[in-house]
Short mmCIF file of C-alpha atoms in Angstrom, two decimals:
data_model
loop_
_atom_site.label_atom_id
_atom_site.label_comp_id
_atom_site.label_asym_id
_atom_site.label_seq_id
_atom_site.Cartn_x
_atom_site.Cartn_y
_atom_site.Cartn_z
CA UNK A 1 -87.06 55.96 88.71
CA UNK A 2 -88.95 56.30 92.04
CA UNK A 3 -86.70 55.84 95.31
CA UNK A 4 -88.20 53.11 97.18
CA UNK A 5 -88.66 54.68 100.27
CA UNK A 6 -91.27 54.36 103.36
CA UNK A 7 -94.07 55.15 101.09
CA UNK A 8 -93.59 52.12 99.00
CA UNK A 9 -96.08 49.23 100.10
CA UNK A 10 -93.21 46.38 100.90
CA UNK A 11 -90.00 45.60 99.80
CA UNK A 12 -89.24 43.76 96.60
CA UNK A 13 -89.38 39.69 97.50
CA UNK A 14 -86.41 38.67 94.90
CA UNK A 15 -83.67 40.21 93.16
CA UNK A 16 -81.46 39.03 91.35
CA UNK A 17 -78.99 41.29 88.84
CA UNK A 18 -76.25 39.95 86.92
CA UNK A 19 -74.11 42.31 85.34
CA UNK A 20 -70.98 40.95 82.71
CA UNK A 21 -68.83 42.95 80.67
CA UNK A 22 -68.57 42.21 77.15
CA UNK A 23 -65.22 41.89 75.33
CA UNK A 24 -65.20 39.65 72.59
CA UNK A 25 -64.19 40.65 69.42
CA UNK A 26 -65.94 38.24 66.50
CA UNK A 27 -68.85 39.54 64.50
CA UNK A 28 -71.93 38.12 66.49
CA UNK A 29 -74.11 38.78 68.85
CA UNK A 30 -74.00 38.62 72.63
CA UNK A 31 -76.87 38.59 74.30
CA UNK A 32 -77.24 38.30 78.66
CA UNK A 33 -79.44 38.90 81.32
CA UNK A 34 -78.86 42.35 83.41
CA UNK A 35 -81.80 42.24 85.19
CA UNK A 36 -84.19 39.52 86.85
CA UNK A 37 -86.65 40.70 89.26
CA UNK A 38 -89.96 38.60 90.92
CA UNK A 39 -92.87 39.22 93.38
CA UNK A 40 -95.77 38.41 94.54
CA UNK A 41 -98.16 41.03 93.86
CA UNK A 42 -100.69 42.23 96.81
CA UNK A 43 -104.34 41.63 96.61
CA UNK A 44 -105.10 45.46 96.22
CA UNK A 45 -103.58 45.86 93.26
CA UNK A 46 -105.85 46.07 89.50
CA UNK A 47 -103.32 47.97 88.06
CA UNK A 48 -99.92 48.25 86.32
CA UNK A 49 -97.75 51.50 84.79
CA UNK A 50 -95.44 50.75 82.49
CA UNK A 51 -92.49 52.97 81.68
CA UNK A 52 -90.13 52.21 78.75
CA UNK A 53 -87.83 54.15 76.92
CA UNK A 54 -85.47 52.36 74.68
CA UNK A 55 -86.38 49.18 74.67
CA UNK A 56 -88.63 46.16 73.75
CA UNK A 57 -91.13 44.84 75.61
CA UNK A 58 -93.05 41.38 75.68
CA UNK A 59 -95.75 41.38 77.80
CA UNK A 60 -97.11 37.44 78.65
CA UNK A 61 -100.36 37.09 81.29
CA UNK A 62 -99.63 34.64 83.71
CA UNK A 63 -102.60 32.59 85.90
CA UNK A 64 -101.24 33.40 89.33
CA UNK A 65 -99.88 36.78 91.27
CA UNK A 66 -96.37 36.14 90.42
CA UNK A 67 -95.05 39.31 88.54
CA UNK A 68 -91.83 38.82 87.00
CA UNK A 69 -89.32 40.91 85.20
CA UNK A 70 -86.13 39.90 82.84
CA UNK A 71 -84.17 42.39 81.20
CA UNK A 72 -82.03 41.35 78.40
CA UNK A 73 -79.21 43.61 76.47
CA UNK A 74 -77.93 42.53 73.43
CA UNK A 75 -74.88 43.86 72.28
CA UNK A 76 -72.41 42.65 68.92
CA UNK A 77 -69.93 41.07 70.56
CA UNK A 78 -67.26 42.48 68.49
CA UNK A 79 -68.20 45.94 70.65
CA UNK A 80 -66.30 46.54 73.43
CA UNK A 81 -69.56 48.11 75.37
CA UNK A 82 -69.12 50.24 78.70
CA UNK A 83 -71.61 48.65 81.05
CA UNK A 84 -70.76 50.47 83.80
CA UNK A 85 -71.16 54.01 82.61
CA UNK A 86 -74.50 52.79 80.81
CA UNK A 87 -75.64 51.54 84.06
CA UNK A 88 -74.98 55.03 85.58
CA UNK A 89 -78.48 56.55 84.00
CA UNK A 90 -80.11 53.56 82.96
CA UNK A 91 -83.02 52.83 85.96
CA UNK A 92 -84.96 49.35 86.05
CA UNK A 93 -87.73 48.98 88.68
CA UNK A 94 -90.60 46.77 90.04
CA UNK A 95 -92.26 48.26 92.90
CA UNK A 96 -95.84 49.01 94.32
CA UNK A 97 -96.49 52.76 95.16
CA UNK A 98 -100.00 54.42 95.57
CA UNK A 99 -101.77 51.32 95.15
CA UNK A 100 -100.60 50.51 91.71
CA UNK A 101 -97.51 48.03 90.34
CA UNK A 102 -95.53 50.44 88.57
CA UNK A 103 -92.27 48.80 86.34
CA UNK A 104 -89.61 51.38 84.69
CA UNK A 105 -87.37 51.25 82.05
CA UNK A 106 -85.87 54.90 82.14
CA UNK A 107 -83.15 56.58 81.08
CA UNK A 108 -82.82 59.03 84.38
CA UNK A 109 -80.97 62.37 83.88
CA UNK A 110 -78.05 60.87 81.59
CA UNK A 111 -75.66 64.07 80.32
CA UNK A 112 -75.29 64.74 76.61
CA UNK A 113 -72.04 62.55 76.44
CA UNK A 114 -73.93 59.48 77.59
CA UNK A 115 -76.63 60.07 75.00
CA UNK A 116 -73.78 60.88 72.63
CA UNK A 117 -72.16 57.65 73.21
CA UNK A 118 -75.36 55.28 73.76
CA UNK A 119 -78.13 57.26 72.18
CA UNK A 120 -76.00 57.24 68.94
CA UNK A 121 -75.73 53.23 69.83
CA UNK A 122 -79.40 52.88 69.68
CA UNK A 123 -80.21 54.52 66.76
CA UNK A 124 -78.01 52.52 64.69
CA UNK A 125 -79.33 49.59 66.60
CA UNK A 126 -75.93 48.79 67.61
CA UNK A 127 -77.28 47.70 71.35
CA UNK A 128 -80.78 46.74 71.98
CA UNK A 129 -82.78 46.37 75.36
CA UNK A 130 -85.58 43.17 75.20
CA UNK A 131 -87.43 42.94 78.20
CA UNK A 132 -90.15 40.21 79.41
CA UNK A 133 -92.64 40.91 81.96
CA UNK A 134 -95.00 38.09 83.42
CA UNK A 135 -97.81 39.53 84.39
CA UNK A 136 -101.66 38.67 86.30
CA UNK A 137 -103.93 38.49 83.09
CA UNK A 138 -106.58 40.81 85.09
CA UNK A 139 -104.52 43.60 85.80
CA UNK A 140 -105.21 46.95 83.79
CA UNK A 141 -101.84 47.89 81.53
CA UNK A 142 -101.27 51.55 80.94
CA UNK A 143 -97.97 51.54 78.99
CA UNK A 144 -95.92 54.71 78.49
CA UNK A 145 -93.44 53.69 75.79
CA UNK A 146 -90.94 55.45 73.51
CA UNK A 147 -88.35 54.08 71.04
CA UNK A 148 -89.43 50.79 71.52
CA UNK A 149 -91.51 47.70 70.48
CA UNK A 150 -94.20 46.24 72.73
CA UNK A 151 -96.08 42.53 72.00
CA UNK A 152 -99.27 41.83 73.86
CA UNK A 153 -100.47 38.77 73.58
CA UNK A 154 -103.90 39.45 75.61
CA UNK A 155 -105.34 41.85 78.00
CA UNK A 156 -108.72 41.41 79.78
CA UNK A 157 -108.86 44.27 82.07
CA UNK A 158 -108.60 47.38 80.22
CA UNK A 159 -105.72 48.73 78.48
CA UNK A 160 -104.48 52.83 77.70
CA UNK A 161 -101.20 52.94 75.35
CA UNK A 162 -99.05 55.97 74.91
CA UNK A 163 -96.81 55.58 72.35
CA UNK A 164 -94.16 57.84 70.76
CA UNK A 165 -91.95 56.55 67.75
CA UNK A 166 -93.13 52.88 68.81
CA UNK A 167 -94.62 49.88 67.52
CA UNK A 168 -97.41 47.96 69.30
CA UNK A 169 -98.74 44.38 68.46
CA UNK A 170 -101.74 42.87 70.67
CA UNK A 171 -103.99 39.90 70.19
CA UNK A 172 -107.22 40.16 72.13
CA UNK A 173 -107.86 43.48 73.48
CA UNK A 174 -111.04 43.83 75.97
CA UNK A 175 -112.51 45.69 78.90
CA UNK A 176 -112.27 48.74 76.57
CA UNK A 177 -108.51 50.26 75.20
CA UNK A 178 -107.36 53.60 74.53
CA UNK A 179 -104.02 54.38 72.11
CA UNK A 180 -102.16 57.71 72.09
CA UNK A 181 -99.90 57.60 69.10
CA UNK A 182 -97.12 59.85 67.38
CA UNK A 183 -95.30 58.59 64.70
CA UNK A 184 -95.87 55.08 65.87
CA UNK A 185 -97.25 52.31 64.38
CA UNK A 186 -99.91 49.43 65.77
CA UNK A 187 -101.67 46.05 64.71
CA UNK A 188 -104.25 44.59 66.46
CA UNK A 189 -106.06 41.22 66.34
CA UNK A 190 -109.59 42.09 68.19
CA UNK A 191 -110.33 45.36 70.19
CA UNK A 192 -113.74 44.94 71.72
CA UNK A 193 -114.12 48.39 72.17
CA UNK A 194 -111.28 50.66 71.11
CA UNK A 195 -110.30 54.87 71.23
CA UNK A 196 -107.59 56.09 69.12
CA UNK A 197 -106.05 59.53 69.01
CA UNK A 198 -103.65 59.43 66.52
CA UNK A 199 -100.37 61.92 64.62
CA UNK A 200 -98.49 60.81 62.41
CA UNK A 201 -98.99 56.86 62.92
CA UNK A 202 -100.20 54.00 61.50
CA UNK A 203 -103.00 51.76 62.84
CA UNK A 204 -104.39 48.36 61.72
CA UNK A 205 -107.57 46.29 63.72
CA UNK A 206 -108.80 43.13 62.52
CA UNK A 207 -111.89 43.29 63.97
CA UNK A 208 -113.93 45.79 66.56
CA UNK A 209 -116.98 45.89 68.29
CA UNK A 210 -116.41 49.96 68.63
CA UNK A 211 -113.93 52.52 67.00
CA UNK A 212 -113.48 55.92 67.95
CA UNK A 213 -110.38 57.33 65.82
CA UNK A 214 -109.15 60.94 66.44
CA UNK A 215 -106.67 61.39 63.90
CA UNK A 216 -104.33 63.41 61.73
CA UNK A 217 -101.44 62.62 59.46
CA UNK A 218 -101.99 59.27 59.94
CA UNK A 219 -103.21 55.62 57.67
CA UNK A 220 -105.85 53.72 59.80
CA UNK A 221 -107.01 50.23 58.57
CA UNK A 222 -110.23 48.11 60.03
CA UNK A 223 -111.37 45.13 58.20
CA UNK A 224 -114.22 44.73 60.16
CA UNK A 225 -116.70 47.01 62.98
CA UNK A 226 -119.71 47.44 63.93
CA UNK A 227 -119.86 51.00 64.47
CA UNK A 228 -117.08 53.51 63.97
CA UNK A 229 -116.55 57.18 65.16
CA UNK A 230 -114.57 58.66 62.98
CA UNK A 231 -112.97 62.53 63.18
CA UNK A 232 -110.60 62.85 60.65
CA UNK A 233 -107.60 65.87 59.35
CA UNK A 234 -104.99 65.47 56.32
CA UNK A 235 -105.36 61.87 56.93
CA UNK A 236 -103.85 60.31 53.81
CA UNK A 237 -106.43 56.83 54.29
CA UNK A 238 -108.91 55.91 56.47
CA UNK A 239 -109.92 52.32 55.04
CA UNK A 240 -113.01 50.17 56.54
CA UNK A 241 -113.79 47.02 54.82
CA UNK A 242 -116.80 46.21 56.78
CA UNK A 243 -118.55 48.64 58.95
CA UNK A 244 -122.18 48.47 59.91
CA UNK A 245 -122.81 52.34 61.14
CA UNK A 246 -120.50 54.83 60.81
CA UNK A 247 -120.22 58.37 62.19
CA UNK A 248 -117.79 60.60 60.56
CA UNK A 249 -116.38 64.52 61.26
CA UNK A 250 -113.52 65.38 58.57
CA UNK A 251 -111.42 67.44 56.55
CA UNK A 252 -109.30 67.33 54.14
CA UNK A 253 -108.84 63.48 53.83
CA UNK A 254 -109.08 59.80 52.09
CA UNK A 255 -112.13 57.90 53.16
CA UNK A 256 -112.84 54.30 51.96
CA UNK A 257 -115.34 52.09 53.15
CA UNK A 258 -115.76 48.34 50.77
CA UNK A 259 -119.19 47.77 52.89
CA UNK A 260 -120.84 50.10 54.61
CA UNK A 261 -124.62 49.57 55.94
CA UNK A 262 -125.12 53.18 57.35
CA UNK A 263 -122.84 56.31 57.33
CA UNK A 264 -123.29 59.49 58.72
CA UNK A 265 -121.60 62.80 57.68
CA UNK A 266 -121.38 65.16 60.16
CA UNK A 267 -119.26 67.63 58.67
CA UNK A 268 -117.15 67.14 56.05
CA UNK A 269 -114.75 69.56 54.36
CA UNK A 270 -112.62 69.15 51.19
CA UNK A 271 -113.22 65.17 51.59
CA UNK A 272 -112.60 62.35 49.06
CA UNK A 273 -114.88 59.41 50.18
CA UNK A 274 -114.90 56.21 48.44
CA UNK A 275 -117.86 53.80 48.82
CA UNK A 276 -118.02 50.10 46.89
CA UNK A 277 -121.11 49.26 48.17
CA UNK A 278 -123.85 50.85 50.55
CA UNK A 279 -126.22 48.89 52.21
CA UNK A 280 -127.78 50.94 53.34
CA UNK A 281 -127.95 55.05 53.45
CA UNK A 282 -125.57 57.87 53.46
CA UNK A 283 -125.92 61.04 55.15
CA UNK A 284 -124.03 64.06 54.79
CA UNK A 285 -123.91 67.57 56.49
CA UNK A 286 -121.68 70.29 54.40
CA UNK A 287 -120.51 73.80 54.33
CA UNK A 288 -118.48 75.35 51.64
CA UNK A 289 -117.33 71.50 51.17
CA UNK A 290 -116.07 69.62 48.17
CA UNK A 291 -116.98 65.84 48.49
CA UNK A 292 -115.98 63.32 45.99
CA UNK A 293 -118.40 60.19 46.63
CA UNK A 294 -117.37 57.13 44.17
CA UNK A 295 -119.61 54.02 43.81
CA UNK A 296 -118.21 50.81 42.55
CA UNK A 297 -121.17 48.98 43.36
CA UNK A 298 -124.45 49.63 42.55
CA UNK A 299 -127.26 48.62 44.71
CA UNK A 300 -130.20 50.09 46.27
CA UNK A 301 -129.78 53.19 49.04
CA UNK A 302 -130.12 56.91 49.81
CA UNK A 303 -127.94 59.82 50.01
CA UNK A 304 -129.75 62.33 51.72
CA UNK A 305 -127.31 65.80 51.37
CA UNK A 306 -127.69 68.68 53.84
CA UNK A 307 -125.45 71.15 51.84
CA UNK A 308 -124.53 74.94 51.49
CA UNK A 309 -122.61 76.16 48.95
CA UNK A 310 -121.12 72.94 49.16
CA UNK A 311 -120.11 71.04 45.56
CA UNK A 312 -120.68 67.15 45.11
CA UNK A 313 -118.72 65.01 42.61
CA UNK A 314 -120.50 61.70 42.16
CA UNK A 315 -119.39 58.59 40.24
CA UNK A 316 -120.97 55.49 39.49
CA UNK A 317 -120.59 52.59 38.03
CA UNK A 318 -122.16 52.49 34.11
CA UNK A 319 -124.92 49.97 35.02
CA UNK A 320 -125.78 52.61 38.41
CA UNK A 321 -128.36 55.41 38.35
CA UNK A 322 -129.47 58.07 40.55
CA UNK A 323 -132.65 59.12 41.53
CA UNK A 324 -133.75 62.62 43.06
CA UNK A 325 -136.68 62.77 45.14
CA UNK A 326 -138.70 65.77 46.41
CA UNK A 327 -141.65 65.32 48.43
CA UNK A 328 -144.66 67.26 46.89
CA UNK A 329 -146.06 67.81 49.92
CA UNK A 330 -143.11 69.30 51.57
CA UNK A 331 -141.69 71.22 48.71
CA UNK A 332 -141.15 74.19 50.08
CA UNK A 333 -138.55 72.87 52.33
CA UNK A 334 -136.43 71.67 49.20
CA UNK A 335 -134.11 73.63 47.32
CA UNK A 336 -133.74 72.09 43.76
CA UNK A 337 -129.77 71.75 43.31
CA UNK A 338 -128.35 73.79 40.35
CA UNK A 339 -127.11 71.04 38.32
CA UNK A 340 -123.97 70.82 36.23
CA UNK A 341 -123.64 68.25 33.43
CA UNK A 342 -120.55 66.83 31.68
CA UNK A 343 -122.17 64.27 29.67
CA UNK A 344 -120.23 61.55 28.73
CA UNK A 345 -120.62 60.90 25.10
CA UNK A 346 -122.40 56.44 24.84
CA UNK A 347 -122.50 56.08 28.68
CA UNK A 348 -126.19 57.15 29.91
CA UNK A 349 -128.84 59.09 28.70
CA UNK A 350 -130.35 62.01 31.02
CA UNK A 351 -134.19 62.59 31.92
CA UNK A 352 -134.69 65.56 34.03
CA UNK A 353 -137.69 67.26 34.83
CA UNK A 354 -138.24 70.14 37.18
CA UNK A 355 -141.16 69.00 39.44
CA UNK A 356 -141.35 65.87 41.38
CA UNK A 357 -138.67 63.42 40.24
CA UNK A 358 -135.54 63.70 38.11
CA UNK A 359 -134.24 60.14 36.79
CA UNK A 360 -130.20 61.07 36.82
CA UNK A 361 -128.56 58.75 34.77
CA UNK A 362 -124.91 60.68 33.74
CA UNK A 363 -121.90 61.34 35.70
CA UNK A 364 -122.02 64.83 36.36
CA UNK A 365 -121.83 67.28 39.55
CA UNK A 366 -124.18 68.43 41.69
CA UNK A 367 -123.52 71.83 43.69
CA UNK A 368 -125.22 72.83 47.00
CA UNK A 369 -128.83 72.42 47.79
CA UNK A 370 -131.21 70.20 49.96
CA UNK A 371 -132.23 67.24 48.56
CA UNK A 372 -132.56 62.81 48.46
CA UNK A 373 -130.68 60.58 46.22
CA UNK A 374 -131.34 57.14 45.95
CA UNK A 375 -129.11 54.95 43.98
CA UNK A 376 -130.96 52.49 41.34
CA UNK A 377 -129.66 49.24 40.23
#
C-alpha cells in the first residue's frame, strides 16, 4: 500500500477501525467490521483503482461524492484467529494520489510463515475478507483483483477488469469495458460495448451491442450481439445464440452460432463450426484448414469458400441442399473443387454436372478450391 505522504491530494476525512479478537469456541460464524473508512471525493477525480487480493468485493454506485469503504472478516468462531499478526501484512487504503481514487486490499510483503498460516486459511475458506465500497456512479472502475469475488451492480463510465483466479458479476456495463481474465470466471447482464482477452476462464453476456473476444482455453457464452470479433485458440466453446455479423480468426476450436445473419471467416484452422440457422451468408478464408460446418436448419444463404488445400466437411439437415455456382463469365477465376462423395444409401440423390451449376444434394466433403454455395430449402 502507498504511504500517504505530501504527494497525496488531502488527508482522509473519517476513519474509523475497529479491531476485536475472536475467541469463542462454538461451531459458527463470527463475522465484524475491521475497517470503515469515508470521504468526500474531490471534483477532479473520474477515476478509481481498485486493488484486491483475497477478498470479496461489492461494489454499489451511490448519487453523491461520498466514497465509502467497510471491510468485513469473517472468521468460524470456534477458531482462535491471530488478528494481530494478520494485521502485520494485510494493507487497507482509501486515498487520492495522481489524480485518481485509488482503494487497496493487499497483502504487502507477508513472509512464508504468514502465508503458511493464513494463506493455508484462505484456501480452505476457513477466513474470508467481504468488503463494500460506495462509490460515485460516474467514476471509471479499473479493478485489479485476485482470489476474490467482485459484484457490480452498474457502471456508466467505463470499466477495465483484471482478473486472476476470480469471479466477476455485473449488471449494466456501459461507456465501453475491457476484461483480462486467467482462470477466472464472469457473468454479465448487458455490456454495451465489451473487449475480452481471455486464458483459461469462463465468460457469459446476456446481451451486447459489441464483442471483441481474444481467447484461449477458455468457454465464452453470448445469447445475444450485434456484431462480434472473434479470435479464437483451443477454445473448447465459443457459443452465440444470436449474432447479427460476425468476424472470426481461429484455430483449433468449438464454434456455435443458433442465429447468425452474417459471418465472416478470416482464417480458420482445424475449426469445428456449428451453424443452426444462417440468415444470411458465410464467408470463409482457409489454408491447409479442416472445417467442419453443420446445418440444423435449412434456409436460404451462401457460403462463399476462399480455400487452399484446405478440406470442408459439410452437414445438413435431410430436407437441405446445396447449390454450387460458377459464373460463366468469370470462369476462369474458379477452380472446380475435387469432390469426394460418401453417399448415404435413401437420404438424397446427387446431380452433378461439370459446367455451370452442380445441384449437391448428399452429405459428402468437399476439399480445397474457389467456389459459391448456396444452401436450398
Amino acid at each position: 500500500m502507498p504511504k500517504l505522504t505530501s504527494h497525496i491530494s488531502r488527508i482522509l476525512s473519517v476513519v474509523t477501525l475497529i479491531f476485536v479478537p475472536i475467541e469463542i469456541f462454538s461451531h459458527s460464524w463470527e463475522e465484524k467490521i475491521i475497517y470503515r473508512e469515508e470521504t468526500s471525493l474531490s471534483s477532479e477525480i473520474n477515476v478509481v483503482e481498485i486493488r484486491s487480493f483475497y477478498g470479496d468485493l461489492e461494489i454499489i454506485p451511490s448519487d453523491d461524492e461520498l466514497v465509502v469503504m467497510i471491510v468485513k472478516l469473517d472468521v468460524p468462531d470456534h477458531i482462535k484467529f491471530p488478528l494481530d499478526e494478520f494485521r502485520e501484512y494485510h494493507a487497507l487504503g482509501l486515498y487520492e494520489q495522481g489524480g485518481r481514487l485509488k482503494i487497496d486490499n493487499l497483502i504487502a510483503n507477508a513472509p512464508s510463515m504468514w502465508w503458511r498460516t493464513f494463506g493455508a486459511s484462505f484456501s480452505k475458506k476457513n477466513i474470508s475478507i467481504s468488503i463494500i465500497i460506495k462509490l460515485p456512479s460516474d467514476l471509471k472502475i479499473m479493478l485489479d483483483q485476485r482470489d476474490g469475488n467482485t459484484y457490480l451492480e452498474n457502471s456508466a463510465s467505463g470499466s477495465h477488469f483484471n482478473l486472476n483466479n476470480s469471479q466477476l458479476r455485473a449488471g449494466i456495463l456501459t461507456g465501453g469495458s475491457t476484461l483480462v481474465l486467467d482462470h477466472s470466471e464472469v457473468e454479465i447482464d448487458f455490456a454495451d460495448s465489451v473487449q475480452i482477452f481471455s486464458s483459461h476462464s469462463s465468460i457469459q453476456i446476456f446481451q451486447s451491442n459489441l464483442v471483441e473476444i481474444n481467447s484461449s482455453h477458455s468457454e465464452v457464452t453470448v445469447f445475444q450481439a450485434k456484431y462480434a470479433d472473434v479470435a479464437s485458440v483451443y477454445d473448447p466453446q465459443i457459443r452465440f445464440y444470436s449474432c447479427s455479423n460476425a468476424k472470426v480468426e481461429s484455430a483449433s476450436s468449438n464454434l456455435f452460432f443458433h442465429r447468425i445473419g452474417d459471418i465472416i471467416m478470416v482464417q480458420s484452422l482445424n475449426d469445428t463450426i456449428y451453424i443452426k440457422e444462417l440468415v444470411n451468408s458465410v464467408q470463409i478464408n482457409s489454408e491447409e484448414s479442416f472445417v467442419h460446418l453443420k446445418f440444423e436448419k435449412c434456409r436460404n444463404g451462401s457460403i462463399d469458400f476462399i480455400s487452399t488445400e484446405s478440406k470442408y466437411l459439410i452437414e445438413l439437415m435431410d430436407s437441405c441442399g446445396l447449390l454450387l455456382e460458377l459464373d460463366a463469365d468469370h470462369k476462369a477465376q474458379f477452380d472446380l473443387p475435387d469432390i469426394e462423395w460418401e453417399i448415404v444409401p435413401g437420404q438424397r440423390s446427387l446431380n452433378n454436372r461439370k459446367l455451370g451449376e452442380a445441384e449437391l444434394r448428399v452429405f459428402g466433403e468437399i476439399i480445397g478450391g474457389f467456389f459459391l454455395l448456396r444452401l436450398i430449402e
